[in-house]
Amino acid sequence: MKKFSFYTLGCKVNQYETQAMREAFIRAGYIEANPLDRADLYIINTCTVTAKADKECRRLIRKVNRCNPAAKVIVTGCYAESDEDVLGRMQGVYKVIKNNAKDSIVDIIESRKDMTDSKVIGYTPLSVSGFKDHSKAFVKIQDGCDNFCSYCKIPFVRGKPRSRDIDSTLKEVRQLVSSGYKEIVLSGICLGVWGKELRGPRELPDIIEKIVDIDGDFRLRLSSIEPANLNERLIDLVQSEHKLCKHFHIPLQSGDDRILSAMNRPYTSKGYLGLIDLVRDKIEGVSITTDVLVGFPGESDSCFQNTCDLLEAIQPLRIHIFPYSRRPGTMAAEMGPDIPRGIIKDRARRLQALAVEKSHEFRKTFLGKTTNVLVENERNLSDGLFQGYDDRYIKIVIKSDAGRCRGIVSVRVDGVDSDHTWGTII
Ligand code: SF4
């Protein structure tokens, strides 16, 4: 029996696609090799969001080939989409498979099927029945993006927005819930535009309402929503539906209007703050997490200060900080002046300090309150400590003398410091 092994980089969508491909190999009689085991087949599911991701993909290909020259290396994912020739010429690479051919990966490797042409047409039908090494399951329902933020390569490698049908989504969620998954994370490349191209047309709350109607003890988290796609209907649904996590991940990228415009982001700093105020007015204790890009071409000290000032007002639970990475073929790649790496590093460090401070402030508002935590590590970390996330995406370290706890447990928050939130099972 042939053995396979996956390396996955990037976002929740890529991780979902790896799980779907993993299950296809297992159905075809392959065995998944243990991490230290040698495999006959290595599949590298690549990401190309940053130059660093590209470099990491190439490093993995060389490493796999060096450690196991007899094995076949398959490269797929977004880097394979944009740089098929470069990757195809690397030593040890047996095949480069495009994103829209991931559903046929076994047939292609076994030469039962040719690579479909690279033109992305409909939604690639993939499905999962579980999620290896995860206590929560990502469910992909959307692919592609046509927002063309000026720094982003994704629209070029994922194509136009395409939506998954409701029936296959509900079937998959039912299966995952009946298999014991307590949290479903709804994912997409640009999740908020789900349904726009479908007949009707439809919008994201339409499919969410169907999912939360599924019987079972589970919660639903939205992976990320662009500001332009967050409307009152969605906010009201999250407010009113107990299965929906009271957490929004809303990428900001910059707090400066000139930079936002150069990024081709369709909102202003005032507009973004207004949206956060609306969400906070409607949903008590809702948490906001966000993405910020530092060092975009032309970002002056005052532009950066505008970003810090806006984050002060937003008080996010978490800030994902991305140092700017020039991506070939994007509009921003032609923009300037470049910000020196040293300044980018310094700004990222200052944002990280601000992120810790804001997170601490937000988490302190939950002291003494009760929340529901999905336990991620079942076995004692040490001294009867476990950890998991609550529905607001607060990471909580749980004290329990039960020796084992799993699933969703009710916890009283009884300690918050700059790095941790502590809770006791009640
Ligand atoms: S919304 Fe913007 S940043 Fe996100 S994938 Fe689309 S183009 Fe890229």
CSV table of C-alpha atoms and ligand atoms in Angstrom, one decimal:
chain,number,residue,atom,x,y,z
A,1,MET,CA,0.0,0.0,0.0
A,2,LYS,CA,1.5,3.3,-1.0
A,3,LYS,CA,2.1,5.9,1.7
A,4,PHE,CA,1.4,9.6,1.3
A,5,SER,CA,2.2,12.7,3.3
A,6,PHE,CA,0.9,16.3,3.2
A,7,TYR,CA,2.6,19.6,3.8
A,8,THR,CA,0.1,22.5,3.9
A,9,LEU,CA,0.7,26.2,4.0
A,10,GLY,CA,-1.7,29.1,4.2
A,11,CYS,CA,-5.3,29.7,5.0
A,12,LYS,CA,-8.2,27.7,6.3
A,13,VAL,CA,-9.4,27.1,2.7
A,14,ASN,CA,-6.1,25.4,1.9
A,15,GLN,CA,-6.3,23.4,5.1
A,16,TYR,CA,-9.8,22.3,4.1
A,17,GLU,CA,-8.6,21.3,0.7
A,18,THR,CA,-5.8,19.3,2.1
A,19,GLN,CA,-8.3,17.4,4.3
A,20,ALA,CA,-10.5,16.7,1.3
A,21,MET,CA,-7.5,15.4,-0.7
A,22,ARG,CA,-6.3,13.4,2.3
A,23,GLU,CA,-9.7,11.6,2.4
A,24,ALA,CA,-9.5,11.0,-1.4
A,25,PHE,CA,-6.2,9.2,-1.1
A,26,ILE,CA,-7.4,7.1,1.8
A,27,ARG,CA,-10.5,6.1,-0.1
A,28,ALA,CA,-8.2,5.1,-3.0
A,29,GLY,CA,-6.3,2.7,-0.6
A,30,TYR,CA,-3.3,4.9,0.3
A,31,ILE,CA,-2.0,5.1,3.9
A,32,GLU,CA,-1.0,8.3,5.5
A,33,ALA,CA,2.6,8.2,6.6
A,34,ASN,CA,3.4,9.2,10.2
A,35,PRO,CA,5.5,12.4,10.4
A,36,LEU,CA,8.8,10.5,10.9
A,37,ASP,CA,7.9,7.9,8.4
A,38,ARG,CA,9.0,7.8,4.8
A,39,ALA,CA,6.3,8.2,2.1
A,40,ASP,CA,6.0,7.3,-1.5
A,41,LEU,CA,4.2,10.5,-2.3
A,42,TYR,CA,4.6,14.0,-0.8
A,43,ILE,CA,1.9,16.5,-1.6
A,44,ILE,CA,2.8,20.1,-0.9
A,45,ASN,CA,-0.3,22.4,-0.8
A,46,THR,CA,1.3,25.8,-1.3
A,47,CYS,CA,0.4,29.4,-0.5
A,48,THR,CA,1.6,32.5,-2.3
A,49,VAL,CA,0.3,35.4,-0.1
A,50,THR,CA,3.8,36.5,0.6
A,51,ALA,CA,7.3,36.1,-0.8
A,52,LYS,CA,8.1,34.3,2.4
A,53,ALA,CA,5.4,31.7,1.7
A,54,ASP,CA,6.8,31.1,-1.8
A,55,LYS,CA,10.3,30.6,-0.3
A,56,GLU,CA,9.0,28.2,2.3
A,57,CYS,CA,7.3,26.1,-0.4
A,58,ARG,CA,10.5,25.8,-2.4
A,59,ARG,CA,12.4,25.0,0.8
A,60,LEU,CA,10.0,22.1,1.5
A,61,ILE,CA,10.3,20.7,-2.0
A,62,ARG,CA,14.1,20.7,-1.7
A,63,LYS,CA,13.9,19.2,1.8
A,64,VAL,CA,11.5,16.4,0.8
A,65,ASN,CA,13.6,15.6,-2.3
A,66,ARG,CA,16.8,15.5,-0.3
A,67,CYS,CA,15.4,13.3,2.4
A,68,ASN,CA,13.6,10.9,0.1
A,69,PRO,CA,14.8,11.2,-3.5
A,70,ALA,CA,12.9,8.1,-4.5
A,71,ALA,CA,9.5,9.6,-3.6
A,72,LYS,CA,7.2,11.6,-5.9
A,73,VAL,CA,6.6,15.2,-5.1
A,74,ILE,CA,3.3,16.7,-6.0
A,75,VAL,CA,2.9,20.5,-5.8
A,76,THR,CA,-0.5,22.1,-5.7
A,77,GLY,CA,-2.1,25.2,-4.2
A,78,CYS,CA,-1.9,28.9,-5.0
A,79,TYR,CA,1.9,29.1,-5.7
A,80,ALA,CA,1.4,26.2,-8.2
A,81,GLU,CA,-1.3,28.3,-9.8
A,82,SER,CA,0.9,31.3,-10.5
A,83,ASP,CA,4.4,29.6,-11.0
A,84,GLU,CA,3.7,26.2,-12.5
A,85,ASP,CA,6.8,26.4,-14.7
A,86,VAL,CA,9.2,27.4,-11.9
A,87,LEU,CA,7.9,24.7,-9.6
A,88,GLY,CA,7.7,22.1,-12.4
A,89,ARG,CA,11.4,22.5,-13.1
A,90,MET,CA,12.4,21.8,-9.5
A,91,GLN,CA,14.2,18.5,-8.9
A,92,GLY,CA,11.9,15.8,-7.7
A,93,VAL,CA,8.7,17.5,-8.7
A,94,TYR,CA,6.6,14.8,-10.4
A,95,LYS,CA,3.4,16.9,-11.1
A,96,VAL,CA,2.1,20.4,-10.5
A,97,ILE,CA,-1.7,20.3,-10.0
A,98,LYS,CA,-3.8,23.4,-10.2
A,99,ASN,CA,-6.4,24.4,-7.5
A,100,ASN,CA,-9.4,23.5,-9.6
A,101,ALA,CA,-8.0,20.0,-10.2
A,102,LYS,CA,-7.6,19.2,-6.5
A,103,ASP,CA,-10.8,17.1,-6.6
A,104,SER,CA,-9.1,14.8,-9.2
A,105,ILE,CA,-5.7,14.6,-7.7
A,106,VAL,CA,-5.6,10.8,-7.3
A,107,ASP,CA,-6.9,10.2,-10.8
A,108,ILE,CA,-4.3,12.6,-12.2
A,109,ILE,CA,-1.4,11.0,-10.3
A,110,GLU,CA,-2.6,7.6,-11.4
A,111,SER,CA,-2.9,8.9,-15.0
A,112,ARG,CA,-6.6,8.1,-15.2
A,113,LYS,CA,-7.3,11.8,-15.9
A,114,ASP,CA,-5.5,14.7,-17.6
A,115,MET,CA,-5.0,18.0,-15.9
A,116,THR,CA,-8.0,20.1,-16.6
A,117,ASP,CA,-7.2,23.4,-18.3
A,118,SER,CA,-6.2,26.1,-15.9
A,119,LYS,CA,-9.3,28.2,-16.7
A,120,VAL,CA,-11.3,28.2,-13.5
A,121,ILE,CA,-15.0,27.5,-14.3
A,122,GLY,CA,-17.3,26.4,-11.6
A,123,TYR,CA,-16.9,25.6,-7.9
A,124,THR,CA,-14.6,22.7,-7.4
A,125,PRO,CA,-16.6,20.0,-5.5
A,126,LEU,CA,-14.6,18.9,-2.5
A,127,SER,CA,-16.0,17.5,0.7
A,128,VAL,CA,-14.7,16.3,4.1
A,129,SER,CA,-16.0,13.9,6.7
A,130,GLY,CA,-13.6,14.9,9.5
A,131,PHE,CA,-10.7,17.1,10.3
A,132,LYS,CA,-7.4,15.4,11.2
A,133,ASP,CA,-5.8,16.6,14.5
A,134,HIS,CA,-8.5,19.3,15.0
A,135,SER,CA,-11.3,19.6,17.6
A,136,LYS,CA,-13.1,22.0,15.2
A,137,ALA,CA,-13.8,21.6,11.5
A,138,PHE,CA,-13.3,24.1,8.7
A,139,VAL,CA,-16.0,24.0,6.1
A,140,LYS,CA,-15.2,25.7,2.8
A,141,ILE,CA,-18.3,27.3,1.0
A,142,GLN,CA,-16.7,29.9,-1.2
A,143,ASP,CA,-13.7,30.3,-3.5
A,144,GLY,CA,-12.2,33.2,-5.5
A,145,CYS,CA,-12.2,37.0,-5.1
A,146,ASP,CA,-12.4,39.9,-7.5
A,147,ASN,CA,-11.8,42.8,-5.1
A,148,PHE,CA,-8.3,43.2,-6.4
A,149,CYS,CA,-6.8,44.9,-3.3
A,150,SER,CA,-3.7,46.4,-4.9
A,151,TYR,CA,-1.2,44.4,-2.8
A,152,CYS,CA,-2.9,41.0,-3.2
A,153,LYS,CA,-2.1,38.1,-5.6
A,154,ILE,CA,-5.2,36.0,-4.6
A,155,PRO,CA,-7.6,37.1,-7.3
A,156,PHE,CA,-5.0,36.1,-9.9
A,157,VAL,CA,-4.6,32.6,-8.4
A,158,ARG,CA,-8.1,31.8,-7.1
A,159,GLY,CA,-10.1,33.4,-9.9
A,160,LYS,CA,-13.6,34.9,-9.8
A,161,PRO,CA,-15.9,34.4,-6.8
A,162,ARG,CA,-17.7,31.0,-6.8
A,163,SER,CA,-20.1,29.6,-4.2
A,164,ARG,CA,-20.8,26.1,-3.0
A,165,ASP,CA,-24.3,24.9,-3.1
A,166,ILE,CA,-26.4,24.7,0.1
A,167,ASP,CA,-27.3,21.0,-0.1
A,168,SER,CA,-23.7,19.7,-0.1
A,169,THR,CA,-22.8,22.1,2.6
A,170,LEU,CA,-25.6,21.0,4.9
A,171,LYS,CA,-24.8,17.3,4.2
A,172,GLU,CA,-21.2,17.9,5.2
A,173,VAL,CA,-22.0,19.9,8.4
A,174,ARG,CA,-24.5,17.3,9.5
A,175,GLN,CA,-21.8,14.6,9.0
A,176,LEU,CA,-19.3,16.6,11.0
A,177,VAL,CA,-21.7,17.4,13.8
A,178,SER,CA,-22.8,13.8,14.1
A,179,SER,CA,-19.1,12.8,14.3
A,180,GLY,CA,-18.8,15.0,17.3
A,181,TYR,CA,-17.3,18.3,16.0
A,182,LYS,CA,-18.5,21.0,18.4
A,183,GLU,CA,-17.3,24.0,16.2
A,184,ILE,CA,-17.7,24.6,12.5
A,185,VAL,CA,-15.7,27.4,11.0
A,186,LEU,CA,-17.3,28.6,7.8
A,187,SER,CA,-14.5,29.5,5.4
A,188,GLY,CA,-13.9,31.0,2.0
A,189,ILE,CA,-11.4,33.1,0.1
A,190,CYS,CA,-13.9,36.0,0.4
A,191,LEU,CA,-16.6,34.5,2.5
A,192,GLY,CA,-18.8,37.5,2.6
A,193,VAL,CA,-19.6,37.3,-1.1
A,194,TRP,CA,-21.0,33.8,-0.9
A,195,GLY,CA,-24.1,33.5,-3.1
A,196,LYS,CA,-23.7,36.7,-5.1
A,197,GLU,CA,-23.2,34.9,-8.4
A,198,LEU,CA,-25.9,32.2,-7.6
A,199,ARG,CA,-29.4,32.5,-9.1
A,200,GLY,CA,-31.6,34.5,-6.9
A,201,PRO,CA,-29.1,36.0,-5.9
A,202,ARG,CA,-28.3,34.8,-2.4
A,203,GLU,CA,-26.3,36.2,0.4
A,204,LEU,CA,-24.3,34.7,3.3
A,205,PRO,CA,-27.1,34.9,5.9
A,206,ASP,CA,-29.2,32.6,3.7
A,207,ILE,CA,-26.8,29.7,4.1
A,208,ILE,CA,-26.0,30.5,7.7
A,209,GLU,CA,-29.7,30.3,8.6
A,210,LYS,CA,-29.9,26.8,7.1
A,211,ILE,CA,-26.8,25.6,8.9
A,212,VAL,CA,-27.8,26.8,12.4
A,213,ASP,CA,-31.1,24.9,11.8
A,214,ILE,CA,-29.2,21.7,11.9
A,215,ASP,CA,-29.9,19.7,15.1
A,216,GLY,CA,-27.0,19.2,17.4
A,217,ASP,CA,-24.8,20.7,20.0
A,218,PHE,CA,-22.4,22.8,18.0
A,219,ARG,CA,-21.4,26.4,17.3
A,220,LEU,CA,-20.7,28.2,14.1
A,221,ARG,CA,-17.8,30.6,13.6
A,222,LEU,CA,-17.3,32.9,10.5
A,223,SER,CA,-13.7,32.8,9.5
A,224,SER,CA,-13.3,36.4,8.0
A,225,ILE,CA,-15.7,39.0,6.7
A,226,GLU,CA,-14.6,42.0,4.5
A,227,PRO,CA,-16.0,45.3,5.8
A,228,ALA,CA,-17.9,45.8,2.6
A,229,ASN,CA,-19.7,42.5,3.1
A,230,LEU,CA,-20.8,43.0,6.7
A,231,ASN,CA,-24.3,44.3,6.7
A,232,GLU,CA,-27.1,44.7,9.3
A,233,ARG,CA,-28.8,41.5,8.4
A,234,LEU,CA,-25.6,39.5,9.2
A,235,ILE,CA,-24.9,41.4,12.4
A,236,ASP,CA,-28.5,40.9,13.6
A,237,LEU,CA,-28.3,37.2,12.8
A,238,VAL,CA,-25.1,36.8,14.8
A,239,GLN,CA,-26.8,38.7,17.6
A,240,SER,CA,-29.9,36.6,17.7
A,241,GLU,CA,-28.7,33.1,16.9
A,242,HIS,CA,-27.1,31.4,20.0
A,243,LYS,CA,-25.2,28.9,17.8
A,244,LEU,CA,-23.3,31.8,16.1
A,245,CYS,CA,-20.0,32.8,17.8
A,246,LYS,CA,-20.0,36.4,19.0
A,247,HIS,CA,-16.8,37.1,17.1
A,248,PHE,CA,-16.0,38.9,13.8
A,249,HIS,CA,-12.7,38.8,12.0
A,250,ILE,CA,-12.8,42.0,9.9
A,251,PRO,CA,-9.6,42.8,8.0
A,252,LEU,CA,-8.6,46.5,8.4
A,253,GLN,CA,-5.2,46.6,6.7
A,254,SER,CA,-4.6,50.3,7.4
A,255,GLY,CA,-6.1,53.1,9.4
A,256,ASP,CA,-5.0,55.8,7.0
A,257,ASP,CA,-7.4,56.9,4.2
A,258,ARG,CA,-4.7,57.7,1.7
A,259,ILE,CA,-3.1,54.3,2.2
A,260,LEU,CA,-6.6,52.6,2.1
A,261,SER,CA,-7.3,54.2,-1.2
A,262,ALA,CA,-3.9,53.1,-2.6
A,263,MET,CA,-4.7,49.6,-1.4
A,264,ASN,CA,-8.0,49.8,-3.3
A,265,ARG,CA,-9.8,49.0,-0.1
A,266,PRO,CA,-13.5,50.2,-0.4
A,267,TYR,CA,-13.9,52.0,2.9
A,268,THR,CA,-12.4,54.9,5.0
A,269,SER,CA,-11.1,54.7,8.5
A,270,LYS,CA,-14.2,56.6,9.7
A,271,GLY,CA,-16.4,54.1,7.8
A,272,TYR,CA,-14.6,51.1,9.4
A,273,LEU,CA,-14.9,52.5,12.9
A,274,GLY,CA,-18.6,53.2,12.3
A,275,LEU,CA,-19.1,49.6,11.4
A,276,ILE,CA,-17.4,48.4,14.5
A,277,ASP,CA,-19.5,50.8,16.6
A,278,LEU,CA,-22.6,49.3,14.9
A,279,VAL,CA,-21.6,45.8,15.7
A,280,ARG,CA,-20.8,46.7,19.3
A,281,ASP,CA,-24.1,48.5,19.7
A,282,LYS,CA,-26.0,45.5,18.6
A,283,ILE,CA,-24.0,42.6,20.1
A,284,GLU,CA,-22.9,42.9,23.8
A,285,GLY,CA,-19.3,41.9,24.4
A,286,VAL,CA,-18.7,40.9,20.8
A,287,SER,CA,-15.0,40.4,19.9
A,288,ILE,CA,-13.2,41.9,17.0
A,289,THR,CA,-10.1,40.5,15.5
A,290,THR,CA,-8.4,42.0,12.5
A,291,ASP,CA,-5.5,42.0,9.9
A,292,VAL,CA,-3.1,45.0,9.5
A,293,LEU,CA,-0.5,45.3,6.8
A,294,VAL,CA,2.5,47.4,7.8
A,295,GLY,CA,5.0,49.1,5.4
A,296,PHE,CA,2.7,49.5,2.4
A,297,PRO,CA,4.6,51.7,-0.2
A,298,GLY,CA,4.3,55.4,0.7
A,299,GLU,CA,3.2,54.7,4.4
A,300,SER,CA,4.6,57.7,6.2
A,301,ASP,CA,5.0,57.9,10.0
A,302,SER,CA,1.7,59.8,10.2
A,303,CYS,CA,-0.1,57.2,8.1
A,304,PHE,CA,1.2,54.6,10.5
A,305,GLN,CA,0.1,56.7,13.5
A,306,ASN,CA,-3.4,56.9,12.0
A,307,THR,CA,-3.4,53.1,12.0
A,308,CYS,CA,-2.4,52.9,15.7
A,309,ASP,CA,-5.0,55.6,16.6
A,310,LEU,CA,-7.7,53.6,14.9
A,311,LEU,CA,-6.7,50.4,16.6
A,312,GLU,CA,-6.8,52.2,20.0
A,313,ALA,CA,-10.4,53.0,19.3
A,314,ILE,CA,-11.4,49.5,18.0
A,315,GLN,CA,-9.8,47.6,20.9
A,316,PRO,CA,-9.4,44.4,19.0
A,317,LEU,CA,-8.9,41.1,20.8
A,318,ARG,CA,-6.2,40.1,18.3
A,319,ILE,CA,-4.3,41.8,15.5
A,320,HIS,CA,-2.7,39.7,12.7
A,321,ILE,CA,0.3,41.8,11.6
A,322,PHE,CA,1.6,41.4,8.0
A,323,PRO,CA,4.8,43.1,6.9
A,324,TYR,CA,4.2,44.3,3.3
A,325,SER,CA,5.5,41.8,0.7
A,326,ARG,CA,5.7,43.0,-2.9
A,327,ARG,CA,3.8,40.5,-5.1
A,328,PRO,CA,4.6,40.4,-8.8
A,329,GLY,CA,1.7,41.4,-11.1
A,330,THR,CA,-0.2,43.4,-8.4
A,331,MET,CA,-0.8,47.1,-8.7
A,332,ALA,CA,1.1,47.9,-5.5
A,333,ALA,CA,4.2,46.3,-7.0
A,334,GLU,CA,4.5,49.4,-9.2
A,335,MET,CA,4.0,51.8,-6.3
A,336,GLY,CA,6.5,53.6,-4.2
A,337,PRO,CA,8.4,54.7,-2.3
A,338,ASP,CA,9.4,51.4,-0.6
A,339,ILE,CA,9.6,51.5,3.2
A,340,PRO,CA,13.0,50.3,4.5
A,341,ARG,CA,12.8,46.8,6.1
A,342,GLY,CA,14.1,48.2,9.4
A,343,ILE,CA,11.2,50.7,9.6
A,344,ILE,CA,8.7,47.9,8.7
A,345,LYS,CA,10.2,45.7,11.5
A,346,ASP,CA,10.0,48.5,14.0
A,347,ARG,CA,6.4,49.3,13.1
A,348,ALA,CA,5.4,45.6,13.3
A,349,ARG,CA,7.1,45.5,16.8
A,350,ARG,CA,5.1,48.6,17.9
A,351,LEU,CA,1.9,47.2,16.6
A,352,GLN,CA,2.5,43.9,18.4
A,353,ALA,CA,2.9,45.8,21.7
A,354,LEU,CA,-0.3,47.6,21.0
A,355,ALA,CA,-2.0,44.3,20.1
A,356,VAL,CA,-1.0,42.9,23.5
A,357,GLU,CA,-2.2,46.0,25.3
A,358,LYS,CA,-5.6,46.1,23.6
A,359,SER,CA,-6.2,42.4,23.9
A,360,HIS,CA,-5.5,42.6,27.7
A,361,GLU,CA,-8.0,45.5,28.0
A,362,PHE,CA,-10.7,43.6,26.1
A,363,ARG,CA,-10.2,40.3,28.0
A,364,LYS,CA,-10.3,42.1,31.4
A,365,THR,CA,-13.9,42.9,30.7
A,366,PHE,CA,-14.7,39.2,31.1
A,367,LEU,CA,-13.3,38.8,34.6
A,368,GLY,CA,-15.8,37.0,36.8
A,369,LYS,CA,-18.0,36.2,33.8
A,370,THR,CA,-19.0,32.7,32.5
A,371,THR,CA,-18.2,31.6,29.0
A,372,ASN,CA,-18.2,28.4,27.0
A,373,VAL,CA,-14.8,27.0,26.0
A,374,LEU,CA,-14.1,24.3,23.4
A,375,VAL,CA,-11.3,22.3,24.9
A,376,GLU,CA,-8.4,21.8,22.4
A,377,ASN,CA,-6.0,19.7,24.4
A,378,GLU,CA,-7.7,16.8,26.2
A,379,ARG,CA,-4.7,15.5,28.2
A,380,ASN,CA,-3.2,17.5,31.1
A,381,LEU,CA,-0.8,20.0,29.7
A,382,SER,CA,0.7,19.8,33.2
A,383,ASP,CA,-0.8,20.2,36.6
A,384,GLY,CA,-4.4,19.7,35.5
A,385,LEU,CA,-4.3,22.6,32.9
A,386,PHE,CA,-6.2,22.5,29.6
A,387,GLN,CA,-6.8,25.2,27.0
A,388,GLY,CA,-9.3,26.1,24.4
A,389,TYR,CA,-11.1,29.0,22.8
A,390,ASP,CA,-14.5,30.5,23.8
A,391,ASP,CA,-17.0,31.7,21.3
A,392,ARG,CA,-15.4,35.1,21.3
A,393,TYR,CA,-12.1,33.5,20.3
A,394,ILE,CA,-10.5,34.2,23.7
A,395,LYS,CA,-7.9,31.6,24.4
A,396,ILE,CA,-8.5,30.4,28.0
A,397,VAL,CA,-6.3,28.2,30.2
A,398,ILE,CA,-8.6,26.0,32.2
A,399,LYS,CA,-7.9,24.6,35.6
A,400,SER,CA,-9.6,21.2,36.1
A,401,ASP,CA,-8.9,18.5,38.6
A,402,ALA,CA,-11.0,16.1,36.5
A,403,GLY,CA,-7.9,14.8,34.8
A,404,ARG,CA,-9.6,14.9,31.4
A,405,CYS,CA,-12.1,17.3,29.9
A,406,ARG,CA,-13.3,17.6,26.3
A,407,GLY,CA,-15.9,19.3,24.2
A,408,ILE,CA,-17.4,22.5,25.2
A,409,VAL,CA,-17.2,23.3,28.9
A,410,SER,CA,-18.7,26.1,31.0
A,411,VAL,CA,-15.9,28.2,32.5
A,412,ARG,CA,-15.8,31.2,34.9
A,413,VAL,CA,-13.0,33.7,33.9
A,414,ASP,CA,-11.0,34.3,37.1
A,415,GLY,CA,-7.7,35.6,36.0
A,416,VAL,CA,-6.4,37.8,33.1
A,417,ASP,CA,-2.8,39.0,32.5
A,418,SER,CA,-1.1,40.4,29.5
A,419,ASP,CA,-0.5,36.9,28.0
A,420,HIS,CA,-3.2,34.6,29.4
A,421,THR,CA,-6.8,34.3,30.4
A,422,TRP,CA,-7.5,31.8,33.2
A,423,GLY,CA,-10.7,30.0,33.9
A,424,THR,CA,-12.2,27.4,36.2
A,425,ILE,CA,-14.7,24.9,35.1
A,426,ILE,CA,-18.1,25.4,36.7
B,1,SF4,S1,-10.4,40.7,-0.4
B,1,SF4,FE1,-8.5,41.7,-1.0
B,1,SF4,S2,-7.0,40.8,0.4
B,1,SF4,FE2,-8.7,39.5,0.5
B,1,SF4,S3,-8.3,37.9,-1.0
B,1,SF4,FE3,-9.5,39.5,-2.0
B,1,SF4,S4,-8.1,40.8,-3.0
B,1,SF4,FE4,-7.0,39.6,-1.5
